[in-house]
mmCIF file of C-alpha atoms in Angstrom:
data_model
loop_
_atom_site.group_PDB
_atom_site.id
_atom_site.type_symbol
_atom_site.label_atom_id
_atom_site.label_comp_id
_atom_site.label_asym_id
_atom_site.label_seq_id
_atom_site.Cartn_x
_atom_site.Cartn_y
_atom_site.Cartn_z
ATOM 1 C CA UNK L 1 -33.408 17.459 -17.269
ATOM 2 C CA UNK L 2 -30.837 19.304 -18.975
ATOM 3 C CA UNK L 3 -30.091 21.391 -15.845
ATOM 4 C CA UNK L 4 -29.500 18.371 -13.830
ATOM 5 C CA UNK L 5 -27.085 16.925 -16.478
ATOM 6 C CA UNK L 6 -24.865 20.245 -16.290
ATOM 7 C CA UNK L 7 -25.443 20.617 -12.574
ATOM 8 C CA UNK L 8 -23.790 16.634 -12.292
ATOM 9 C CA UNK L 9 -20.905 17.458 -14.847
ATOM 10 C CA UNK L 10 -20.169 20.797 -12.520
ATOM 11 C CA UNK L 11 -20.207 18.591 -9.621
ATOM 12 C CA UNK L 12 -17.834 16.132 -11.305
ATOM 13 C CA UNK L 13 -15.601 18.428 -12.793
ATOM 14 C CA UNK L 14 -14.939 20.142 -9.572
ATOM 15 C CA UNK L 15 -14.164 16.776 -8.213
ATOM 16 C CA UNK L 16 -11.488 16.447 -10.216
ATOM 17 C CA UNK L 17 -10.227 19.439 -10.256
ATOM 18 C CA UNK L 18 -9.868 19.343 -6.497
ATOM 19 C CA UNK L 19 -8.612 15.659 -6.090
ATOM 20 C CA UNK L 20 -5.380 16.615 -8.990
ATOM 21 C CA UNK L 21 -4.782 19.599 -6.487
ATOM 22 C CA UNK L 22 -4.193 17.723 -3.756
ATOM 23 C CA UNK L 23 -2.649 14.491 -5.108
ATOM 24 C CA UNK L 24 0.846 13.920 -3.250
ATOM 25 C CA UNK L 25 3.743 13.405 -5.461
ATOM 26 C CA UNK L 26 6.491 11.052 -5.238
ATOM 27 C CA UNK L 27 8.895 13.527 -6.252
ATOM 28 C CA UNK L 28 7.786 15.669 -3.188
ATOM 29 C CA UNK L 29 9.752 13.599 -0.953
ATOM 30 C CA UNK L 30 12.689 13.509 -3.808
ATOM 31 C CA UNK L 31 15.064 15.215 -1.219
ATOM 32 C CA UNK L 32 13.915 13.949 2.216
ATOM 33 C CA UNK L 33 16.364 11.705 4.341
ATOM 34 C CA UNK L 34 16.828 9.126 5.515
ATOM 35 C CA UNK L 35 16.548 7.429 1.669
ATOM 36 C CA UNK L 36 14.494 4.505 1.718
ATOM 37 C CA UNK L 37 16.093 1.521 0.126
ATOM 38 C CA UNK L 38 13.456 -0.831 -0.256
ATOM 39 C CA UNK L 39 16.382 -4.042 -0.401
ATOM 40 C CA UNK L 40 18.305 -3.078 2.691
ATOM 41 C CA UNK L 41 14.803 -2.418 4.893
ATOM 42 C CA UNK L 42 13.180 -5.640 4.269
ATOM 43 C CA UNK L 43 15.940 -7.925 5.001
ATOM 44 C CA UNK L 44 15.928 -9.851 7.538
ATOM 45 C CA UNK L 45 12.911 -9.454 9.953
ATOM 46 C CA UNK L 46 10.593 -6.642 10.661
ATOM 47 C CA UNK L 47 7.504 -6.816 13.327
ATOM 48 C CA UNK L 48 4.276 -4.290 12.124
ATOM 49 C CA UNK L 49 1.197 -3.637 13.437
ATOM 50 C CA UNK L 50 -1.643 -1.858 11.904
ATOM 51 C CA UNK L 51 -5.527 -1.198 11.690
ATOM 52 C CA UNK L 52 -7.949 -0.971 8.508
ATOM 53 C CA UNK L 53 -10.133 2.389 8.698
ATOM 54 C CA UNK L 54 -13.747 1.938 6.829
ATOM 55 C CA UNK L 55 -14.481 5.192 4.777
ATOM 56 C CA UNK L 56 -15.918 7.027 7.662
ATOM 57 C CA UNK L 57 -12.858 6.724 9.757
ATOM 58 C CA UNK L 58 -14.022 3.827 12.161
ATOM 59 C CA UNK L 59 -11.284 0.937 12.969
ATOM 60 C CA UNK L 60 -12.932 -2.137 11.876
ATOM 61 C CA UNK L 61 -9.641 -4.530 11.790
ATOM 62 C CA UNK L 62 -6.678 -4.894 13.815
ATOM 63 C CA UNK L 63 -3.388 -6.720 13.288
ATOM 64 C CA UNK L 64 0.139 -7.800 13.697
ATOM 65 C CA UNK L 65 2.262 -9.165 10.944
ATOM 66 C CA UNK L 66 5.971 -10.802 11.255
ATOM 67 C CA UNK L 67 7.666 -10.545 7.968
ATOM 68 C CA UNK L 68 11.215 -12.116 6.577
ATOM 69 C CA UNK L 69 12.724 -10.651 3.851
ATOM 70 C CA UNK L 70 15.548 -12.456 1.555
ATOM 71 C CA UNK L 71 17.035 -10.689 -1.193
ATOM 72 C CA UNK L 72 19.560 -11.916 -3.882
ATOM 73 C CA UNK L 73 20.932 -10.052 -6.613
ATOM 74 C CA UNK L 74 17.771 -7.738 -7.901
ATOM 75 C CA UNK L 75 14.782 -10.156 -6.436
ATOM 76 C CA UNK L 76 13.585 -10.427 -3.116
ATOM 77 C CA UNK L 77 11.046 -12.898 -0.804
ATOM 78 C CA UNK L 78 9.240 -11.219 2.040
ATOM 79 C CA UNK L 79 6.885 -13.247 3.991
ATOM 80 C CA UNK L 80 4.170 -11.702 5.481
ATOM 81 C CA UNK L 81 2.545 -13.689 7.992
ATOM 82 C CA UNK L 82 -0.789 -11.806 9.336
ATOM 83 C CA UNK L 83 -2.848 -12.124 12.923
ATOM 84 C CA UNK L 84 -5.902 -10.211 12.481
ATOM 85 C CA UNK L 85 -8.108 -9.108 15.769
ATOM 86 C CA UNK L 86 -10.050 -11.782 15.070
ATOM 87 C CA UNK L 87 -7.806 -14.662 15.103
ATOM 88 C CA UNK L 88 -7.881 -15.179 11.888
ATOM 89 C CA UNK L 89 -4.070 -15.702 10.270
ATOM 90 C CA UNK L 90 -3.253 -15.341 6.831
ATOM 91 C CA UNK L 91 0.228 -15.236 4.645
ATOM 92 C CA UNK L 92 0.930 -13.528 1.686
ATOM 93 C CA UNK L 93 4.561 -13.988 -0.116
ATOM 94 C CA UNK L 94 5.874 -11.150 -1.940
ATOM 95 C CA UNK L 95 8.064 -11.322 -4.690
ATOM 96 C CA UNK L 96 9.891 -8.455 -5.727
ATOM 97 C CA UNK L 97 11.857 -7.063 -8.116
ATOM 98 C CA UNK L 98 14.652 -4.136 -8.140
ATOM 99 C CA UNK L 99 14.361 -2.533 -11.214
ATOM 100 C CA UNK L 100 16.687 -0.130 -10.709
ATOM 101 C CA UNK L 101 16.351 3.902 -10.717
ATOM 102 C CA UNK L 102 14.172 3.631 -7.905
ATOM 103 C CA UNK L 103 11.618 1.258 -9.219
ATOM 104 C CA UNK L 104 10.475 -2.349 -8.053
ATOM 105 C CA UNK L 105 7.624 -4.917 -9.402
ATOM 106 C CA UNK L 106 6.116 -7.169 -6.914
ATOM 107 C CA UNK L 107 3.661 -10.321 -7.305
ATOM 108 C CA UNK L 108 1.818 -12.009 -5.260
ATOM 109 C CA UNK L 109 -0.865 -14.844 -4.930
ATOM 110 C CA UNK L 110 -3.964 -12.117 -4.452
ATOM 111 C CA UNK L 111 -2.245 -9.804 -6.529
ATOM 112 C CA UNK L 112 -3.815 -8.904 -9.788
ATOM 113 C CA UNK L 113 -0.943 -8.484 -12.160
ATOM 114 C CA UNK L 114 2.041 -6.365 -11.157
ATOM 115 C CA UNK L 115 2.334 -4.047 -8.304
ATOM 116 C CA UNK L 116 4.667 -1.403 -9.363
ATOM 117 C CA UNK L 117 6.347 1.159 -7.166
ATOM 118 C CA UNK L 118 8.415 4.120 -7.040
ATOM 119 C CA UNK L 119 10.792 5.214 -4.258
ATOM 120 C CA UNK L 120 12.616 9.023 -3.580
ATOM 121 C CA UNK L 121 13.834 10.282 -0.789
ATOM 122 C CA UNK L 122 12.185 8.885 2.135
ATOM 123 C CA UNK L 123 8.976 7.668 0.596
ATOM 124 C CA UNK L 124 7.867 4.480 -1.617
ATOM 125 C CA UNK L 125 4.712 4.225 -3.810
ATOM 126 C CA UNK L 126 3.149 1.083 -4.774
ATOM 127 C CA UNK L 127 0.002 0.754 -6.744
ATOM 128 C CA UNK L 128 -1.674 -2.375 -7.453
ATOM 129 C CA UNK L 129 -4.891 -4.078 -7.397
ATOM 130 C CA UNK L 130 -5.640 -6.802 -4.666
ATOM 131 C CA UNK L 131 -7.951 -9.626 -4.797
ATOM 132 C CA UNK L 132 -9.625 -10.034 -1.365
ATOM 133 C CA UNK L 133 -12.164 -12.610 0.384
ATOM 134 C CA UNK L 134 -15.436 -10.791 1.781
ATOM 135 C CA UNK L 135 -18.031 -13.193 3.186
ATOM 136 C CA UNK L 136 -17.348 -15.981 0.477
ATOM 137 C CA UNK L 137 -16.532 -14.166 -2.693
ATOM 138 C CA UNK L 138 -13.609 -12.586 -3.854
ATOM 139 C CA UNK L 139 -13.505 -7.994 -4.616
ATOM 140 C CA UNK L 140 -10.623 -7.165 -6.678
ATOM 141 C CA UNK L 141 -9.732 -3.253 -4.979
ATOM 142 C CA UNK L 142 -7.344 -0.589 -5.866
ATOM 143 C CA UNK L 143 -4.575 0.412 -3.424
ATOM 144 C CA UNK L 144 -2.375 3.276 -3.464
ATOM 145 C CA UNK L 145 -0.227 2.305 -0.949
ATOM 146 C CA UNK L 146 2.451 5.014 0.419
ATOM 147 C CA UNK L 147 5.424 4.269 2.616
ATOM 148 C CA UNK L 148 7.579 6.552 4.775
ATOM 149 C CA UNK L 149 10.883 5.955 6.369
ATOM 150 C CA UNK L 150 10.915 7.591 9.415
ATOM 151 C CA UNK L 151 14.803 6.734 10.696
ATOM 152 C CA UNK L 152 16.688 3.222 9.657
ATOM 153 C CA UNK L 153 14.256 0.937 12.284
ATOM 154 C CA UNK L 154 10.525 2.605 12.050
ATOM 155 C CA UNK L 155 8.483 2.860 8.348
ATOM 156 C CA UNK L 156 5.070 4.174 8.395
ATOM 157 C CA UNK L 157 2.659 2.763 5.766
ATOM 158 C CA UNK L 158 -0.649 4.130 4.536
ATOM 159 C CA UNK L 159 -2.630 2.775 2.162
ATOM 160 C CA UNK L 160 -6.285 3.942 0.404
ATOM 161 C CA UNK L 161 -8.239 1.320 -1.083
ATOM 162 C CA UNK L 162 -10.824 1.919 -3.433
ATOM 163 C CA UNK L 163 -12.951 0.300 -6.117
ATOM 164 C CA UNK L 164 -14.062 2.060 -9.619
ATOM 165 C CA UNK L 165 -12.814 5.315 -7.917
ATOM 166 C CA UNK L 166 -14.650 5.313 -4.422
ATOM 167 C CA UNK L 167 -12.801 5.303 -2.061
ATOM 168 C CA UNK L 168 -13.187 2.013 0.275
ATOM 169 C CA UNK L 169 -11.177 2.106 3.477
ATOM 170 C CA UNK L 170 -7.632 3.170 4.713
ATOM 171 C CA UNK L 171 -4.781 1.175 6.008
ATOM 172 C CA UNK L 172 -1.931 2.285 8.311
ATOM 173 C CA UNK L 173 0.724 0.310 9.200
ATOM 174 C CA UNK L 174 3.679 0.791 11.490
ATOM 175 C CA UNK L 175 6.952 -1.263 11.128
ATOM 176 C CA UNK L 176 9.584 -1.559 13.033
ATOM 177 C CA UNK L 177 13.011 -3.744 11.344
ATOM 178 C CA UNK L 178 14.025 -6.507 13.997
ATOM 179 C CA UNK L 179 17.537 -7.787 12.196
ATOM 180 C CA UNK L 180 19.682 -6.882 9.205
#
C-alpha cells in the first residue's frame, strides 16, 4: 500500500514538474510584432471560423461567428453571434474593459466572474471560467484561451478547456477583421 502511495506521488510530481516546463509565457511574445491592441482589432466587424477538438484530437464541432465590436473610452461591446455545424446559433455579448498596461476584464452572460487577460507583443491571454449547456445541464470549464496576431487582418485563437485540471477539449479559431 505504501508503495503505491509513493509510486502515485512520483507520478504526480513528475506531472508537474513537466507541465511548469512547458507552460508558454506571455512575456515570451513581449517583443513580437505586429502588437496586438485588443481596442483597435475588435472594432468594427470581424468574420471567424473555428472547430472544437475533444481531448483525443477528433473535430467534434464546427462554426462560423460574425462579431461587432464598439469601443468608447476604456469599455468595449463585441457581439458574437455563433452558427455551429449543427445549425444551432447562439450569441454571447462581451463586455470589456481596458485596464491599461496591457490588461483587460471581460463579462459575459455564461461567464463565471471576470475573464482577465494579458496582452505583449503579438499575443493576448485570457483566462476565465465558462458556464456551458451539455444535454440539459449546465458544466462550468476552465479556458486558457491564447490569441495571436498574425498581421493587422488575420488573429489566430487557441483555447484549452479543462475542468478540475483535465484537460477537456481544444478550440482554434481563425479571424479575419472585415472593417475598422
Amino acid at each position: 500500500m505504501i508503495d503505491r502511495i509513493r509510486l502515485l506521488l512520483i507520478i504526480i510530481f513528475m506531472a508537474l514538474v513537466a507541465s511548469a516546463c512547458s507552460t508558454a509565457k506571455i512575456s515570451d511574445y513581449s517583443q513580437e510584432a505586429p502588437a496586438l491592441a485588443l481596442r483597435q482589432y475588435f472594432t468594427g466587424e470581424v468574420k471567424a471560423w473555428g472547430q472544437v477538438q475533444d481531448r483525443s484530437g477528433k473535430v467534434v464541432k464546427r462554426f462560423t461567428v460574425s462579431l461587432l465590436g464598439v469601443w468608447q473610452d476604456n469599455e468595449g461591446k463585441l457581439i458574437e453571434d455563433f452558427v455551429f455545424s449543427d445549425g444551432t446559433k447562439q450569441q454571447r455579448i462581451w463586455y470589456l474593459k481596458d485596464l491599461g498596461d496591457g490588461r483587460y476584464e471581460g463579462r459575459a452572460d455564461d461567464v463565471v466572474g471576470v475573464a482577465h487577460g494579458i496582452a505583449q507583443g503579438n499575443a493576448l491571454q485570457w483566462r476565465y471560467t465558462l458556464r456551458l449547456p451539455v444535454d440539459g445541464k449546465n458544466y462550468d470549464v476552465a479556458f486558457n484561451d491564447w490569441m495571436y496576431l498574425h498581421d493587422n487582418k488575420t488573429l489566430v485563437n487557441r483555447a484549452e478547456m479543462s475542468k478540475f485540471g483535465i484537460h477537456l477539449a481544444d478550440i482554434t479559431l481563425f479571424f479575419q477583421k472585415v472593417s475598422p
